[in-house]
CSV table of C-alpha atoms in Angstrom, one decimal:
chain,number,residue,atom,x,y,z
I,1,MET,CA,92.8,103.4,79.2
I,2,LYS,CA,95.3,103.4,82.6
I,3,THR,CA,93.8,100.4,84.8
I,4,LEU,CA,94.9,99.5,87.9
I,5,VAL,CA,94.8,95.5,88.7
I,6,ILE,CA,94.5,94.1,92.1
I,7,SER,CA,94.0,90.9,93.3
I,8,ASP,CA,94.2,89.1,97.1
I,9,VAL,CA,93.3,92.3,99.1
I,10,HIS,CA,91.5,89.6,101.4
I,11,ILE,CA,89.3,92.5,103.0
I,12,GLY,CA,88.2,90.8,107.0
I,13,SER,CA,91.5,89.5,107.3
I,14,LYS,CA,94.1,90.6,109.6
I,15,GLY,CA,97.4,90.3,107.2
I,16,CYS,CA,94.7,92.6,105.2
I,17,GLN,CA,97.4,95.7,104.8
I,18,THR,CA,94.7,98.2,104.6
I,19,GLU,CA,96.8,101.7,104.6
I,20,ALA,CA,99.4,100.7,102.5
I,21,ILE,CA,96.2,100.4,99.8
I,22,LEU,CA,94.6,103.1,100.7
I,23,GLU,CA,97.6,104.7,99.9
I,24,LEU,CA,97.5,103.1,96.3
I,25,LEU,CA,93.8,104.5,95.4
I,26,LYS,CA,94.7,107.7,95.9
I,27,ASP,CA,95.9,107.6,92.9
I,28,GLU,CA,93.3,109.4,90.6
I,29,SER,CA,95.2,108.8,87.5
I,30,TYR,CA,93.2,105.3,87.2
I,31,GLU,CA,90.5,105.4,84.6
I,32,ARG,CA,89.3,101.6,85.5
I,33,TYR,CA,90.1,99.2,87.6
I,34,ILE,CA,90.1,95.4,87.6
I,35,LEU,CA,90.0,93.0,90.8
I,36,VAL,CA,90.7,90.0,90.1
I,37,GLY,CA,89.5,87.9,93.0
I,38,ASP,CA,89.2,87.2,97.0
I,39,ILE,CA,89.3,91.3,97.3
I,40,ILE,CA,86.9,90.8,100.9
I,41,ASP,CA,87.7,87.4,102.5
I,42,GLY,CA,84.1,85.8,102.5
I,43,TRP,CA,85.0,82.9,104.6
I,44,LEU,CA,86.7,84.9,107.7
I,45,PHE,CA,84.3,87.2,107.9
I,46,LYS,CA,82.1,84.2,108.3
I,47,LYS,CA,84.0,83.3,111.3
I,48,TYR,CA,84.3,86.7,112.5
I,49,LYS,CA,80.7,88.1,111.6
I,50,LYS,CA,82.0,92.0,111.2
I,51,PHE,CA,84.5,93.7,109.8
I,52,THR,CA,86.8,96.4,111.0
I,53,TYR,CA,86.7,100.0,111.0
I,54,ASP,CA,89.9,100.1,108.3
I,55,HIS,CA,88.5,97.4,106.6
I,56,THR,CA,85.0,99.3,106.2
I,57,ARG,CA,87.3,102.0,105.0
I,58,VAL,CA,88.9,100.2,101.9
I,59,ILE,CA,85.2,99.2,101.3
I,60,ARG,CA,84.2,103.0,101.1
I,61,ARG,CA,86.9,103.8,98.9
I,62,PHE,CA,86.1,101.4,96.1
I,63,LEU,CA,82.0,102.4,96.8
I,64,LYS,CA,83.6,105.8,96.3
I,65,ILE,CA,85.8,105.2,93.4
I,66,SER,CA,82.8,103.1,91.5
I,67,LYS,CA,80.8,106.7,91.3
I,68,HIS,CA,83.2,108.2,89.0
I,69,LYS,CA,85.1,105.4,87.3
I,70,GLU,CA,84.5,101.7,86.3
I,71,ILE,CA,85.3,98.5,88.4
I,72,ILE,CA,85.4,95.0,87.0
I,73,TRP,CA,85.2,92.9,89.8
I,74,ILE,CA,86.1,89.1,89.1
I,75,SER,CA,85.4,87.0,91.9
I,76,GLY,CA,87.7,84.4,93.8
I,77,ASN,CA,87.2,81.4,95.8
I,78,HIS,CA,86.9,83.7,99.4
I,79,ASP,CA,85.2,86.2,98.0
I,80,GLU,CA,82.4,83.0,95.7
I,81,PHE,CA,79.3,84.7,96.9
I,82,LEU,CA,79.5,87.1,94.3
I,83,ARG,CA,79.0,83.5,91.8
I,84,LYS,CA,75.5,83.3,93.0
I,85,TYR,CA,74.7,86.7,90.9
I,86,MET,CA,77.2,86.7,88.5
I,87,PRO,CA,77.0,88.3,85.8
I,88,ILE,CA,75.4,91.6,87.5
I,89,GLU,CA,76.3,95.6,87.5
I,90,LEU,CA,75.4,97.9,90.1
I,91,GLY,CA,76.5,100.7,89.0
I,92,ASN,CA,80.0,101.2,87.5
I,93,ILE,CA,80.7,98.2,89.3
I,94,LYS,CA,80.6,94.9,87.2
I,95,VAL,CA,80.3,91.6,88.8
I,96,LEU,CA,81.7,88.9,86.2
I,97,ASP,CA,83.6,85.2,86.3
I,98,GLU,CA,86.1,86.4,84.2
I,99,LEU,CA,87.0,89.0,81.6
I,100,VAL,CA,88.7,88.6,77.9
I,101,GLU,CA,89.8,91.7,76.2
I,102,ASP,CA,92.6,91.9,73.5
I,103,GLY,CA,94.5,88.5,74.2
I,104,ILE,CA,94.5,88.8,77.7
I,105,TRP,CA,92.3,86.8,80.1
I,106,PHE,CA,91.7,88.2,83.2
I,107,CYS,CA,90.5,85.3,86.1
I,108,HIS,CA,91.4,84.6,89.5
I,109,GLY,CA,92.9,81.1,88.7
I,110,ASP,CA,90.9,79.2,92.0
I,111,LYS,CA,89.0,76.8,89.5
I,112,TYR,CA,93.0,75.4,88.6
I,113,ASP,CA,93.9,74.7,91.9
I,114,GLY,CA,93.4,70.8,93.2
I,115,VAL,CA,93.8,72.6,96.6
I,116,VAL,CA,90.4,74.5,96.5
I,117,LYS,CA,88.5,71.1,95.4
I,118,LEU,CA,88.9,70.2,98.7
I,119,ARG,CA,87.0,73.0,99.5
I,120,TRP,CA,87.0,72.2,103.6
I,121,LEU,CA,90.9,71.8,103.5
I,122,GLY,CA,90.7,75.0,101.7
I,123,MET,CA,89.1,77.1,104.6
I,124,LEU,CA,90.6,75.3,107.5
I,125,GLY,CA,94.2,76.9,106.0
I,126,SER,CA,92.3,80.1,105.2
I,127,ILE,CA,92.1,80.6,108.9
I,128,GLY,CA,94.9,78.8,110.0
I,129,TYR,CA,96.8,81.5,107.7
I,130,ASP,CA,95.1,84.5,109.3
I,131,LEU,CA,96.1,83.4,112.9
I,132,ALA,CA,99.4,83.2,111.5
I,133,ILE,CA,99.6,86.6,110.8
I,134,VAL,CA,98.8,87.2,114.1
I,135,ILE,CA,101.6,85.3,115.4
I,136,ASP,CA,104.0,87.5,112.6
I,137,ARG,CA,102.8,90.6,114.3
I,138,PHE,CA,103.9,89.2,117.6
I,139,ILE,CA,107.3,88.0,117.1
I,140,LYS,CA,108.1,90.7,114.7
I,141,LYS,CA,107.6,93.0,117.5
I,142,LEU,CA,110.3,90.8,119.7
I,143,GLY,CA,112.6,91.9,117.0
I,144,TYR,CA,112.7,88.6,114.6
I,145,LYS,CA,112.2,89.2,110.7
I,146,THR,CA,111.0,85.5,110.3
I,147,SER,CA,107.4,85.5,108.9
I,148,LEU,CA,105.7,82.3,109.6
I,149,SER,CA,102.7,83.3,107.8
I,150,LYS,CA,104.8,83.1,104.2
I,151,TYR,CA,106.6,80.2,105.6
I,152,LEU,CA,103.7,78.3,105.7
I,153,LYS,CA,101.6,79.8,102.7
I,154,ASN,CA,104.6,78.8,100.3
I,155,ASN,CA,104.8,75.2,102.5
I,156,VAL,CA,101.2,73.8,102.0
I,157,LYS,CA,101.1,75.3,97.9
I,158,GLY,CA,104.3,72.8,98.1
I,159,ALA,CA,102.5,69.9,99.7
I,160,ILE,CA,99.8,70.1,97.3
I,161,SER,CA,101.4,70.6,93.9
I,162,PHE,CA,101.6,67.2,92.8
I,163,MET,CA,97.6,67.8,92.5
I,164,VAL,CA,98.2,70.2,89.9
I,165,ASP,CA,100.8,72.6,88.4
I,166,PHE,CA,99.1,75.7,88.6
I,167,GLU,CA,100.8,77.6,86.4
I,168,LYS,CA,101.1,75.4,83.3
I,169,GLU,CA,97.3,74.6,84.2
I,170,MET,CA,97.0,78.5,83.8
I,171,ALA,CA,99.0,78.2,80.4
I,172,ARG,CA,96.9,75.8,78.9
I,173,GLN,CA,93.4,77.3,79.9
I,174,THR,CA,94.8,80.2,78.3
I,175,ALA,CA,96.1,79.1,74.7
I,176,LYS,CA,92.3,77.0,74.8
I,177,ARG,CA,91.1,80.8,74.6
I,178,LYS,CA,92.8,82.0,72.5
I,179,CYS,CA,94.5,84.3,74.1
I,180,HIS,CA,98.6,85.1,74.5
I,181,THR,CA,98.4,86.5,78.2
I,182,VAL,CA,96.8,85.3,81.4
I,183,VAL,CA,96.5,87.7,84.4
I,184,CYS,CA,95.2,86.2,87.9
I,185,GLY,CA,96.0,86.2,91.4
I,186,HIS,CA,94.8,83.6,94.4
I,187,ILE,CA,99.0,81.9,94.9
I,188,HIS,CA,99.9,85.4,96.7
I,189,THR,CA,103.1,85.4,94.1
I,190,PRO,CA,103.7,88.3,92.1
I,191,GLU,CA,105.4,86.8,88.8
I,192,ASP,CA,105.9,87.7,85.1
I,193,LYS,CA,107.1,85.0,83.0
I,194,MET,CA,106.9,83.4,79.9
I,195,LEU,CA,104.7,79.8,79.8
I,196,GLY,CA,105.9,78.6,76.5
I,197,ASP,CA,103.7,80.9,74.1
I,198,ILE,CA,101.6,82.6,77.2
I,199,ARG,CA,102.9,85.1,79.2
I,200,TYR,CA,101.9,84.3,82.9
I,201,ILE,CA,101.3,87.5,84.5
I,202,ASN,CA,100.5,86.9,88.6
I,203,THR,CA,99.1,89.9,90.6
I,204,GLY,CA,100.0,89.3,94.4
I,205,ASP,CA,98.5,89.9,97.3
I,206,TRP,CA,97.7,92.9,99.6
I,207,ILE,CA,99.0,91.0,102.5
I,208,GLU,CA,102.8,89.1,101.7
I,209,ASN,CA,103.4,91.6,99.3
I,210,ASN,CA,101.8,95.1,98.0
I,211,SER,CA,101.8,94.2,94.5
I,212,PHE,CA,99.7,96.1,91.5
I,213,ILE,CA,99.4,96.2,88.3
I,214,ASN,CA,99.5,99.2,85.6
I,215,TYR,CA,97.2,97.8,82.4
I,216,ASP,CA,97.5,100.6,79.6
I,217,THR,CA,95.0,99.9,76.8
I,218,ASN,CA,96.2,102.5,74.5
I,219,LYS,CA,100.1,101.7,74.5
I,220,LYS,CA,99.1,98.1,74.7
I,221,SER,CA,101.1,97.6,78.1
I,222,ILE,CA,101.3,95.8,81.0
I,223,ARG,CA,103.6,96.3,83.8
I,224,LEU,CA,103.5,94.8,87.4
I,225,TYR,CA,104.9,96.3,90.4
I,226,ASN,CA,105.9,95.2,94.1
I,227,TYR,CA,106.1,98.0,96.5
I,228,GLY,CA,106.6,100.3,93.8
I,229,LYS,CA,109.1,98.5,91.9
I,230,ARG,CA,108.6,96.9,88.7
I,231,ILE,CA,108.7,93.2,88.2
I,232,ASN,CA,110.7,92.7,85.4
I,233,HIS,CA,109.0,90.6,82.4
I,234,SER,CA,111.6,87.2,82.2
I,235,ASN,CA,111.4,86.4,78.1
I,236,THR,CA,112.6,82.8,79.6
I,237,SER,CA,110.3,80.4,78.0
I,238,LYS,CA,109.4,77.3,80.2
I,239,LYS,CA,107.6,74.4,79.2
C-alpha cells in the first residue's frame, strides 16, 4: 500500500505553504494518508478566530480525499483539541494518539519535548514564530535571504536542549514499544538516521521545508523527501 506521510502543515498559520501542499495532494497514486500531527494550528486559530480562503482549500482537499481513501490523523500539540475525542472514526478519517504498524511507531512527538510541558511558553513561541514569518516575507521582498523564523526556531530549540534530548528520547520510547523505527514530526527538521538500533525519521514540516515520506507497505520501504529530493538514510549509528 502506497502511503503519504506528512506532518506540521500548520493550517491557520501565516507560514503554511498552501499552494505547495495542494500540489502534493494532487498525486492520486497514494492509497492512504498518515498525518503525523499539527495539521491544523489550533493555537493560532484561537487567536485569529478564522481560516483564510487558501487554508480552507487545504482542509476541503483533505475532506475530498477522505471520501475515497483512508486518512489516519495522529494529533499533535497544535491540534490537541482532537485528543478529547480519541480514538474516533469520521468516515475514512481515523483520529489516533499514535500508531504502531509493522515495527514502525508513528507519533507526533510533542509529549517527549520538554518545552511543551511549559504550555504557556510553547504558545508564546508559536505566536512569535508566526510573526517572524510575516517579517521574513517583508525582508525577502527587500532582497535578503536570511530566514528570521528559521533562526528563531533553531535557537529556541537549542536553548531548551538541556531539558530533553528529543531524538534520544524518541529512540528510547521506540525501543520501549519493541519497534525498530519511529516516524515523528514536531521539531520541523526532516531527518533520517540511526540512533543505536533505532531508525529515527522526522517528517519535517510545510513551513520551512516541503518534506514528506513515501511509505510502501508492500515493498517494506520508507523514504523521506524534501522539495522533491530524497534525503538519504544515514547508517551511522549514534547513541
